[in-house]
Coordinates of C-alpha atoms in Angstrom, one line a residue:
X1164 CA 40.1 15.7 -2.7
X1165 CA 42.4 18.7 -1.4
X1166 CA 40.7 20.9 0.7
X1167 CA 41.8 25.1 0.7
X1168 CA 42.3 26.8 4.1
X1169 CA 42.5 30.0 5.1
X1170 CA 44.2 31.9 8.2
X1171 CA 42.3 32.4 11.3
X1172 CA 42.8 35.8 12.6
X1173 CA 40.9 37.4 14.8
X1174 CA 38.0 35.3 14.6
X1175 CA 37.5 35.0 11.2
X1176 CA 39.3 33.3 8.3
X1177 CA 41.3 35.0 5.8
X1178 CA 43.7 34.8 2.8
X1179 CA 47.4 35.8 3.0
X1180 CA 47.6 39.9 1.6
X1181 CA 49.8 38.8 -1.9
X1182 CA 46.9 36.1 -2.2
X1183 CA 49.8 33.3 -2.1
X1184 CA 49.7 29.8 -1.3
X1185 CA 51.3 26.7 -0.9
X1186 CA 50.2 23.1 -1.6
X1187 CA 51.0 20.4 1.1
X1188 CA 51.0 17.1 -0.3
X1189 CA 51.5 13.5 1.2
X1190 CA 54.6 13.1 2.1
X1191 CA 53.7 8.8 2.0
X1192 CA 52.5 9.2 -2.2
X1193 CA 52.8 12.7 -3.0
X1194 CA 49.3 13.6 -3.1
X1195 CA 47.6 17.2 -2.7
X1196 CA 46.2 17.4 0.4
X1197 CA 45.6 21.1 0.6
X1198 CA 46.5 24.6 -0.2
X1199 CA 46.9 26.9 2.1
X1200 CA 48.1 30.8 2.6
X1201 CA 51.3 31.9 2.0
X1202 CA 51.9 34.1 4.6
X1203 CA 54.8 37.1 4.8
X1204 CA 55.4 39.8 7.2
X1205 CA 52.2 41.9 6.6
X1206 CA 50.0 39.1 7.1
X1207 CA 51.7 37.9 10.8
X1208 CA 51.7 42.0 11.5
X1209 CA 48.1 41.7 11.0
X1210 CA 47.9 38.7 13.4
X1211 CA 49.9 40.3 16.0
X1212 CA 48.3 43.3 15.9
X1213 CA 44.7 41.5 16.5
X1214 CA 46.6 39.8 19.2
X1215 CA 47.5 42.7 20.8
X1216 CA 44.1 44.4 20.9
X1217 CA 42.7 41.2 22.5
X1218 CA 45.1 41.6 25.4
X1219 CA 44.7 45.3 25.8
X1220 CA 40.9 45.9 25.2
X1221 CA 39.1 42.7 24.7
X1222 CA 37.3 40.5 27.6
X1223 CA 39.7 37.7 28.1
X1224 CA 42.1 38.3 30.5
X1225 CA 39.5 39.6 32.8
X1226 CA 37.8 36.6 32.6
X1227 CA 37.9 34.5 36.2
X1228 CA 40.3 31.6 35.8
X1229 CA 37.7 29.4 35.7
X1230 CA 35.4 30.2 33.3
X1231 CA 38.9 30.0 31.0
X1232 CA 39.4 27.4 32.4
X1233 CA 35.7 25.6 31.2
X1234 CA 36.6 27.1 27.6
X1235 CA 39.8 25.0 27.7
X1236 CA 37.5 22.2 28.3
X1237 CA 35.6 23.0 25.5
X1238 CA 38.4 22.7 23.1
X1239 CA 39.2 19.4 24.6
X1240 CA 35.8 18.2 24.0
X1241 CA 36.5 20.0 20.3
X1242 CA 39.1 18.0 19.6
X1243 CA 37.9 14.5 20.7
X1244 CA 34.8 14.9 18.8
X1245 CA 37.2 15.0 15.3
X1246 CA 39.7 12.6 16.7
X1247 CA 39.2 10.2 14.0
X1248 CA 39.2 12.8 11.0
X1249 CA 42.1 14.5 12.8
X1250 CA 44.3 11.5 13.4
X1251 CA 44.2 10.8 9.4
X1252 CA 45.0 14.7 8.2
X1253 CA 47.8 14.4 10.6
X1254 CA 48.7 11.2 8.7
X1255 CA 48.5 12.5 4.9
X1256 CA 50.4 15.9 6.1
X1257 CA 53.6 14.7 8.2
X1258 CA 53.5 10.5 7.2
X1259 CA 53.6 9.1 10.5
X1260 CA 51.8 6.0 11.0
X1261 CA 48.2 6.5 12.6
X1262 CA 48.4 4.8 15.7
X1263 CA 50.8 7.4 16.5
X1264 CA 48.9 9.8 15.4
X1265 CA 45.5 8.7 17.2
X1266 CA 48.2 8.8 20.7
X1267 CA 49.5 12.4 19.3
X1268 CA 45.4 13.8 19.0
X1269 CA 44.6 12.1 22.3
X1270 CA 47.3 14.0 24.0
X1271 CA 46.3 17.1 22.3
X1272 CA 42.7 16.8 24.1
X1273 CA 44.5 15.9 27.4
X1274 CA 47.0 18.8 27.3
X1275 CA 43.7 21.1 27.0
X1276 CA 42.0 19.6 29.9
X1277 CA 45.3 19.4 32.4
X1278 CA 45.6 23.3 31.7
X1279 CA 42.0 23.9 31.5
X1280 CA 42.4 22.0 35.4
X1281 CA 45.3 24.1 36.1
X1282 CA 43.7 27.9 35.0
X1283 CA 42.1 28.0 38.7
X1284 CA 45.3 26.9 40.3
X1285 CA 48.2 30.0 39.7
X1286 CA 48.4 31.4 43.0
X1287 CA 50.6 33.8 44.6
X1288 CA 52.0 34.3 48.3
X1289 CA 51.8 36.7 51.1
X1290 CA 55.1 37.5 52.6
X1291 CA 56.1 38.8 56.1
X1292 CA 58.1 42.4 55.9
X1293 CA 59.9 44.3 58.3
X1294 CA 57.7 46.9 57.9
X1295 CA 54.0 47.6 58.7
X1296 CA 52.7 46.3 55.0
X1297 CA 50.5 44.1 52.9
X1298 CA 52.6 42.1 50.9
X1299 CA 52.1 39.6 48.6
X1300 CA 53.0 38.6 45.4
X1301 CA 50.5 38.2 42.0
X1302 CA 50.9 36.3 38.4
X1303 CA 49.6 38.1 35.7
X1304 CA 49.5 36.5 32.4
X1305 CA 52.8 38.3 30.1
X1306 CA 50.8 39.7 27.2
X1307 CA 51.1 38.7 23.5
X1308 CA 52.7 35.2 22.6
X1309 CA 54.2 34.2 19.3
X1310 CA 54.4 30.8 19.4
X1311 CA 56.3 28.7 16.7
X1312 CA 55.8 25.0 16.2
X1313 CA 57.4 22.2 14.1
X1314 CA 56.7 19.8 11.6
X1315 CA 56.6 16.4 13.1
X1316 CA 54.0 16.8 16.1
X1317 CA 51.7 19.4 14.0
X1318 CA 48.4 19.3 16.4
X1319 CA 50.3 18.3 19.5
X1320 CA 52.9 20.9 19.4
X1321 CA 50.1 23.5 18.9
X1322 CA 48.7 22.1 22.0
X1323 CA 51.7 22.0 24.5
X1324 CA 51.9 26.0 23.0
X1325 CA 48.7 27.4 23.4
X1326 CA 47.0 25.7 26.4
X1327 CA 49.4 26.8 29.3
X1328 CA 49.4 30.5 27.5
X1329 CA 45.4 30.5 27.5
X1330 CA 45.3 29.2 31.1
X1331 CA 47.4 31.9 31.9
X1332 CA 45.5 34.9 30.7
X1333 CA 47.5 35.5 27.4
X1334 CA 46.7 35.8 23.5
X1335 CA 48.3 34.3 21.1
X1336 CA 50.0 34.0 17.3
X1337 CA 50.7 30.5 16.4
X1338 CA 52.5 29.6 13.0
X1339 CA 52.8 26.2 12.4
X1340 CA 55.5 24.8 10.4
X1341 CA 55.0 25.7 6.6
X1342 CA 54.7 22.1 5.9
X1343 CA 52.2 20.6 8.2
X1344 CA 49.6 23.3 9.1
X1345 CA 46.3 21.4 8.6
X1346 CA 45.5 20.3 11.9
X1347 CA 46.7 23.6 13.5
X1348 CA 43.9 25.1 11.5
X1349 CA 41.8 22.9 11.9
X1350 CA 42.0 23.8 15.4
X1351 CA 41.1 26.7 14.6
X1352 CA 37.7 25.6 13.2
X1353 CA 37.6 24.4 16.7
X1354 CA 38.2 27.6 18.7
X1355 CA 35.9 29.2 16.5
X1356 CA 33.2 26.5 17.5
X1357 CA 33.7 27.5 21.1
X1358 CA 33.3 30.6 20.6
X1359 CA 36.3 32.0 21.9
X1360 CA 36.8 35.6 21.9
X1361 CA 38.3 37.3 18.7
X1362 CA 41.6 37.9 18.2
X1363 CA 43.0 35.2 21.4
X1364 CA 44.0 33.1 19.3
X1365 CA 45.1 34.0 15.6
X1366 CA 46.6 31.0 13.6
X1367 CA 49.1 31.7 10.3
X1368 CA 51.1 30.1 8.4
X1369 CA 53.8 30.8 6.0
X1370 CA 57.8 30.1 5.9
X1371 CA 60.2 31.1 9.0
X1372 CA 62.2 33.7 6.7
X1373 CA 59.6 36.5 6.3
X1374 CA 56.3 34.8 9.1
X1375 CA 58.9 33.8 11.8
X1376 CA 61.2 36.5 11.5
X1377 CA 58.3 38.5 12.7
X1378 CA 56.9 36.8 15.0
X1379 CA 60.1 36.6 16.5
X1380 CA 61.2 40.6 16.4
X1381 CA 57.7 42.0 16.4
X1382 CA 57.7 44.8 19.1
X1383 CA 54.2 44.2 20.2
X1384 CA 55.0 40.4 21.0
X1385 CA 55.9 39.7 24.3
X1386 CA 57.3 36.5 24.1
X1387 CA 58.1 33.8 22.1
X1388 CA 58.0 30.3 22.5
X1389 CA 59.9 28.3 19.4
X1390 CA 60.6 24.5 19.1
X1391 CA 62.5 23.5 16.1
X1392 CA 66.3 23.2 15.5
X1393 CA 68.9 24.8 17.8
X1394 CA 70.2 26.6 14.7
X1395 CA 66.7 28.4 13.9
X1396 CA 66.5 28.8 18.0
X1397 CA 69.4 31.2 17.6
X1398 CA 68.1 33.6 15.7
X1399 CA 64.9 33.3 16.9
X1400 CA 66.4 34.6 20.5
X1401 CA 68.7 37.0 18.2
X1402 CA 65.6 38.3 17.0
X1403 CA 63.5 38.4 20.2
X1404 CA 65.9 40.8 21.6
X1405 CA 64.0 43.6 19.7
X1406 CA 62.3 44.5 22.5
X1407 CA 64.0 42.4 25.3
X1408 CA 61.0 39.6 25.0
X1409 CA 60.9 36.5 27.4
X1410 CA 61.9 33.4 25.1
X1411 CA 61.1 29.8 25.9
X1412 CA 63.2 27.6 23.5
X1413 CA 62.7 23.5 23.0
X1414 CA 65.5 22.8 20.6
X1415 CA 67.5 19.3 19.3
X1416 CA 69.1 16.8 20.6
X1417 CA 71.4 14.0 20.3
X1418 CA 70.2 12.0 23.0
X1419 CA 72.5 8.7 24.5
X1420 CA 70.2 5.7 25.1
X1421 CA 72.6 3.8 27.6
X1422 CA 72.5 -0.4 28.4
X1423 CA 74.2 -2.0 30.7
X1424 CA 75.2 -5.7 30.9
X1425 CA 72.7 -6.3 34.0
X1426 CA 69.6 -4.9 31.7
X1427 CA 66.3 -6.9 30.6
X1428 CA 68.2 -7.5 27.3
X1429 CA 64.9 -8.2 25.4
X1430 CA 63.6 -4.9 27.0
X1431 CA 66.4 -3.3 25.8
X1432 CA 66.1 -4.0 22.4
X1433 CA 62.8 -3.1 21.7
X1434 CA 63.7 0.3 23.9
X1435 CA 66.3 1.0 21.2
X1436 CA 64.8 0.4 18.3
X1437 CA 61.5 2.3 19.3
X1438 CA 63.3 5.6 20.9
X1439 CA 65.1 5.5 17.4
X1440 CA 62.6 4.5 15.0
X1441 CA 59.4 6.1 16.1
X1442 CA 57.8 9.1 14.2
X1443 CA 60.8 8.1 11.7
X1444 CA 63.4 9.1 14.0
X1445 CA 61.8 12.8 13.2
X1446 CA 62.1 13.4 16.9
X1447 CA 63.9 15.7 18.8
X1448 CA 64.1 13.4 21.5
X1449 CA 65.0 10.0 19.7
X1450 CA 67.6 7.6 21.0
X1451 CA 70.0 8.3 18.2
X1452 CA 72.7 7.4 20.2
X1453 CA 73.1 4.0 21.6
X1454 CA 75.6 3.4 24.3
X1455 CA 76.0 -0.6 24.9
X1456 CA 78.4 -2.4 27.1
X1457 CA 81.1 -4.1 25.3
X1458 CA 79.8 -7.7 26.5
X1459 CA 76.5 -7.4 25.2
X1460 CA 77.3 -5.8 22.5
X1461 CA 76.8 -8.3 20.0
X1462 CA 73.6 -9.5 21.7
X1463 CA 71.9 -6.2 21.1
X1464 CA 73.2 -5.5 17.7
X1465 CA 71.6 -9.5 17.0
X1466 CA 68.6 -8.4 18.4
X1467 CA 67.6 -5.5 16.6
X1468 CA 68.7 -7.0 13.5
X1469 CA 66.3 -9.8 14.0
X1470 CA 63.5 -7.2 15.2
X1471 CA 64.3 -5.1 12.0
X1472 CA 62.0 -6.6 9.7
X1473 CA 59.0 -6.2 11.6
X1474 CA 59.1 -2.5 11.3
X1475 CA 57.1 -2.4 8.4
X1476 CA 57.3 1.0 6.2
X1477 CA 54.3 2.5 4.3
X1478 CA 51.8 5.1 4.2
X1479 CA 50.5 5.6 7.5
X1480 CA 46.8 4.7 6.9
X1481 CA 48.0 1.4 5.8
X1482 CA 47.3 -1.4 8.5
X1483 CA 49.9 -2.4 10.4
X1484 CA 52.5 0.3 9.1
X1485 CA 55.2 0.9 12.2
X1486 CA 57.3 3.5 10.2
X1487 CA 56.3 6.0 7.5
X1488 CA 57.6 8.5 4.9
X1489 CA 60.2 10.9 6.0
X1490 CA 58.7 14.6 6.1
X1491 CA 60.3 15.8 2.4
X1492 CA 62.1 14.8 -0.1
X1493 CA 64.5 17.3 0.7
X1494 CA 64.8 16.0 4.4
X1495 CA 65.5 12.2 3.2
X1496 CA 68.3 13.7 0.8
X1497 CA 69.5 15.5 4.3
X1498 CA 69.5 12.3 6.4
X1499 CA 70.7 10.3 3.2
X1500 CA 73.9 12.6 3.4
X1501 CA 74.5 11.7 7.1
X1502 CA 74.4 7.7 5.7
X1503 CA 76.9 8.2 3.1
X1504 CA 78.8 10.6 6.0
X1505 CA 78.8 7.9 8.3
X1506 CA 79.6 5.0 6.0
X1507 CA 83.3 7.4 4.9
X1508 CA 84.1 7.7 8.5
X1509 CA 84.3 4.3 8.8
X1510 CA 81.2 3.2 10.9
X1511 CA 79.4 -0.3 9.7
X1512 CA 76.3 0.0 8.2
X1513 CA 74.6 -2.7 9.2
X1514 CA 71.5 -2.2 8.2
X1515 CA 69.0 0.2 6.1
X1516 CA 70.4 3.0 4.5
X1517 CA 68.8 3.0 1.1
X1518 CA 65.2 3.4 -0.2
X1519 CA 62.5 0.7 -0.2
X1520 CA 62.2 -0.3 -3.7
X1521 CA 58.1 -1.8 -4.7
X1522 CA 55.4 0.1 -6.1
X1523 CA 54.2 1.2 -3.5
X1524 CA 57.3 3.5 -2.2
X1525 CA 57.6 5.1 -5.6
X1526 CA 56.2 8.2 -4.9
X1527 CA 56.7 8.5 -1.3
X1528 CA 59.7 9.6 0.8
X1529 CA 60.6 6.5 2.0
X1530 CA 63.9 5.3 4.1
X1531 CA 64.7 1.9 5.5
X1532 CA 65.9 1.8 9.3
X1533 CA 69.5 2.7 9.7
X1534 CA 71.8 1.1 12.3
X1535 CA 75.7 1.8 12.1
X1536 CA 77.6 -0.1 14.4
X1537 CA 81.1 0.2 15.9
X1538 CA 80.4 4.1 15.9
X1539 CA 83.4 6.2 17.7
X1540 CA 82.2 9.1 19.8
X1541 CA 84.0 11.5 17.7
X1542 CA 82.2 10.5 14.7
X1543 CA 79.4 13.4 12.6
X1544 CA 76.7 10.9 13.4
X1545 CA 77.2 10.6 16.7
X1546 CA 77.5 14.2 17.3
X1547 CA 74.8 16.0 15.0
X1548 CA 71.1 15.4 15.0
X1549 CA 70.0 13.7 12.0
X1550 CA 66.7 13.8 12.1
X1551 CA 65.9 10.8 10.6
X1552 CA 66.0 6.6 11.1
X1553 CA 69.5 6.3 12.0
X1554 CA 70.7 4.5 15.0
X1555 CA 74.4 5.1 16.1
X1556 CA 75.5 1.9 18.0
X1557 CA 78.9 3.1 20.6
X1558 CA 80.5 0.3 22.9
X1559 CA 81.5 1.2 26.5
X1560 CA 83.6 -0.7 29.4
X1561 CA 82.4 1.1 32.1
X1562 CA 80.2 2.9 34.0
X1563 CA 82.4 6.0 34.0
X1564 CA 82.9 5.4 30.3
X1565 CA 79.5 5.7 29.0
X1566 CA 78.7 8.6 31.5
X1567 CA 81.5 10.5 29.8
X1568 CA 80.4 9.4 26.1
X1569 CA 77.0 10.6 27.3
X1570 CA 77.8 14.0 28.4
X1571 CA 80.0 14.7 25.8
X1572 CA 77.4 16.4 23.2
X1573 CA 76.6 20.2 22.4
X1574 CA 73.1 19.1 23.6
X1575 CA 71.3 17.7 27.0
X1576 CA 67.6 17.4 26.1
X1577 CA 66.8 13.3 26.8
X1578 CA 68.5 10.2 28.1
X1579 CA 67.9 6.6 29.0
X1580 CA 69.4 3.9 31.7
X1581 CA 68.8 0.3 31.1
X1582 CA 69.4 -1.7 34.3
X1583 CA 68.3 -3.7 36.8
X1584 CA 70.4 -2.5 39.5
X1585 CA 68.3 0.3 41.3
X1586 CA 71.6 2.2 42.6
X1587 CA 73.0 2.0 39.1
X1588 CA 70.3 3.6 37.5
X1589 CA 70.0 6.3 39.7
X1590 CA 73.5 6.9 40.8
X1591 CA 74.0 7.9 36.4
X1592 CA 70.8 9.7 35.8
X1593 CA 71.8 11.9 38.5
X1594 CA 75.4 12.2 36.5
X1595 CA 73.6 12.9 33.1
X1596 CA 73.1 16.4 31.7
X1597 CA 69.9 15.9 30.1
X1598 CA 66.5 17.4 31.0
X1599 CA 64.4 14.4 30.3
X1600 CA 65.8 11.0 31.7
X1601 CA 64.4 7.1 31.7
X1602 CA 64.7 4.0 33.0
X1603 CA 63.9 0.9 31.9
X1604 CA 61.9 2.9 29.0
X1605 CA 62.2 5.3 26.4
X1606 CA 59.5 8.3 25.1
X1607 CA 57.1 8.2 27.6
X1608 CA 55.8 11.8 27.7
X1609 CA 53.2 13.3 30.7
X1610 CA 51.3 16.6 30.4
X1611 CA 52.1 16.5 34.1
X1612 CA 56.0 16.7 34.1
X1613 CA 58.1 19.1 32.9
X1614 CA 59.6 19.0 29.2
X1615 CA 63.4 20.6 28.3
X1616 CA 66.9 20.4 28.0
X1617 CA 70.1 21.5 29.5
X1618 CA 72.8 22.9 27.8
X1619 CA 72.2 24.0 23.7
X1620 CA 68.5 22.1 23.5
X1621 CA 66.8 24.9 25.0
X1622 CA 66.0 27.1 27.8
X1623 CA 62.6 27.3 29.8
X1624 CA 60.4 24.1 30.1
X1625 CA 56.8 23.2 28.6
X1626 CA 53.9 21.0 30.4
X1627 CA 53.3 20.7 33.8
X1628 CA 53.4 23.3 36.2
X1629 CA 56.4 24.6 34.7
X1630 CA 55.3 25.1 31.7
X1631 CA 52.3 27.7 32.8
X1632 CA 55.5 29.5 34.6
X1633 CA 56.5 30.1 31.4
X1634 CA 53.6 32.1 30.0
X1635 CA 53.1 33.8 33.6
X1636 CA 54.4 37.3 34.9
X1637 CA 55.8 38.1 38.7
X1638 CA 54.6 41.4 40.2
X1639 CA 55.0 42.7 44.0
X1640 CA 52.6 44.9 45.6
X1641 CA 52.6 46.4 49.1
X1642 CA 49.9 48.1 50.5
X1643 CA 51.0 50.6 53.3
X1644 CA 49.0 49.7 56.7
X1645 CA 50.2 53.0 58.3
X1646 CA 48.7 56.1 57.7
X1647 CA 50.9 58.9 58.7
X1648 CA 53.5 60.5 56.3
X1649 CA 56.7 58.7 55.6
X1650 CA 58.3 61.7 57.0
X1651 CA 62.0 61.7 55.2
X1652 CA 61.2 65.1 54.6

């Protein structure tokens, strides 16, 4: 039974202006899920503008950090208490399996509570002047935040937004991706359960042409904070120079998962196949690229091919599903192009590349794993992000080799050493242009460490204590101790 939502704005719910909406359906069988506003400029105006009279006028950013800080708590609380029911409407809206999405819902509660922690922990500093002065240095939340999310970590992505801009002081607009709003608004039943002031928080949806392009060049925003791809980051920063606003930007990558000879082999090949596989390879972060040295190369090709068939696909409330439906149908005939791309430039399919067949995959959009082997570095696949279940497999002689091949993409947001030689390992992470680096493991994500890329996957970081820097003003004051005139006149 599909459910009909409505935007929260300023504390209360409401339809989009032109009364439009959009049914999201299953992506794993095509089933309605829900229906929910269609939302254009007016309607984000609207938001904004509620937004902006929260910052200006309302109670919160003269709350103390702590008692923002216990509200934070309370959404974490929120949250757990509907883990179970939110962990399955993550499933039905973006496919992924629900173990994943039981981890992705945990972490949303825990990204709450770190920030919640870290509310009563911004601080400035006094400074020493050559002159006879008070001086010190406050952080002031920045104002109004548009914040725009993507599609495959709905409820977590909303998290690593709005938790460091709360803690800070700040109100925000969120707009979840147009496809996979649900548990972004159910989050909103949340906040509204807490009671948090009106207007702090204002949740819309609607498409990026018309909703994002005004959250983005809106005049009363004062920042923006987009993850999504690095073509969409472009014009979002085109567009946030309207009025000059601070832009955080978390964008693709095309991220090098590198194994030496001297690596837990076994290790190794469950690392690759999980940093390209899970969440469908829907992950900005995913090990699409795997860099192997030439005399194992056949010995972790083997491997994953034997390891293959226990990734089994379905809908992701089915037991023991490791891999579900791709987002759209749209974005498997996307990633399907990138196959047939690869297969032309002469890379080996050696596995995947078509849809299941069985009843069950019917009405689903389904893709097998995809690995291509004897990939060149100069190949489309092993250059643009995908998306999708495809694994690039590149062979490398040396150490030098696979640094270069590594470094030699558009983007820098994640990387991976396998190898037991201590030196090794550090000695190329240290050479890698990536923001995110592993060893011996791949994904691993902490709300305590900083997340972000070098290069064309972004600029500014999220979690952590750099990820409340983001959402967090600078201002100098100096208070004069003497009180004669200045006399310069």
């Amino acid at each position: 039974m599909s459910k009909e939502y409505q935007n929260y704005v300023n504390g209360k719910w409401t339809n989009a202006k032109s009364k439009a909406i959009r049914d999201i359906r299953d992506p794993g069988n095509g089933e309605l899920v829900a229906a929910v506003p269609e939302c254009q400029k007016e309607d984000i105006a609207l938001a904004i503008d509620a937004a902006r009279e929260a910052f200006d006028h309302g109670p919160w950013r003269k709350l103390t950090a702590q008692d923002r800080g216990k509200i934070l708590f309370k959404i974490a609380e929120g949250i757990r208490a509907k883990s179970k029911d939110l962990a399955e409407l993550e499933v039905r809206n973006c496919g992924k399996p629900l173990a994943e999405a039981e981890f992705d819902v945990a972490d949303a509660a825990n990204c709450f509570e770190f920030y919640g922690g870290l509310a009563t922990k911004i601080h400035g500093e006094t400074m020493q002047v050559p002159a006879n002065s008070l001086s010190f240095v406050l952080r002031e939340p920045i104002g109004v935040c548009g914040q725009i999310i993507p599609w495959n970590y709905p409820l977590l992505m909303a998290a690593w937004k709005l938790a460091p801009a709360l803690a800070a002081g700040n109100t925000c607009v969120l707009k979840p991706s147009e496809l996979t709003p649900l548990t972004a608004l159910e989050l909103g039943e949340i906040l509204m359960r807490v009671e948090l002031y009106p207007g702090v928080v204002n949740i819309v949806t609607g498409p990026g042409t018309g909703a994002g392009e005004e959250l983005s060049a809106n005049s009363k925003v004062d920042k923006v904070a987009f993850t999504g791809g690095t073509v969409t980051g472009r014009k979002v920063m085109t567009a946030a120079t309207s009025n000059l606003k601070k832009i955080s930007l978390e964008l693709g990558g095309k991220n090098p998962n590198i194994v030496f000879a001297n690596a837990d082999l076994e290790a190794a090949i469950d690392g690759a196949l999980f940093g390209a596989f899970a969440n469908q390879g829907e992950v900005c972060s995913a090990g699409s690229r795997l860099l192997v040295e030439k005399s194992i190369h056949k010995k972790i090709v083997d491997g994953m091919l034997q390891k293959i068939p226990k990734i089994k696909l379905g809908h992701g409330l089915t037991s023991g599903v490791k891999m579900g439906p791709l987002i759209s149908a749209a974005h498997r005939e996307k990633v399907e192009s990138y196959i047939k791309i690869g297969i032309e430039e002469g890379a080996k399919l050696v596995c995947g590349g078509k849809r299941p067949t069985g009843k069950e995959f019917a009405s689903g959009n389904f893709l097998e794993p995809t690995i291509f082997d004897h990939v060149k570095p100069n190949m489309r696949i092993a250059r643009e992000e995908i998306f999708g279940p495809v694994l690039s497999v590149i062979s490398f002689e040396t150490e030098e080799e696979a640094i270069r091949i590594a470094n030699d993409t558009e983007y820098g947001l994640a990387a991976a050493v396998w190898t037991r030689d201590v030196n090794r390992a550090i000695r190329v992470v240290q050479q890698i242009r990536a923001g995110i680096t592993w060893v011996n493991t791949y994904h691993p994500t902490f709300n305590e460490l900083p997340w972000g890329g070098y290069k064309q996957s972004g600029i500014g970081r999220e979690l952590g204590l750099y990820g409340i820097e983001e959402y967090l003003e600078t201002k100098q004051v100096n208070i004069n101790l003497d009180e004669a005139p200045i006399g310069w006149y």
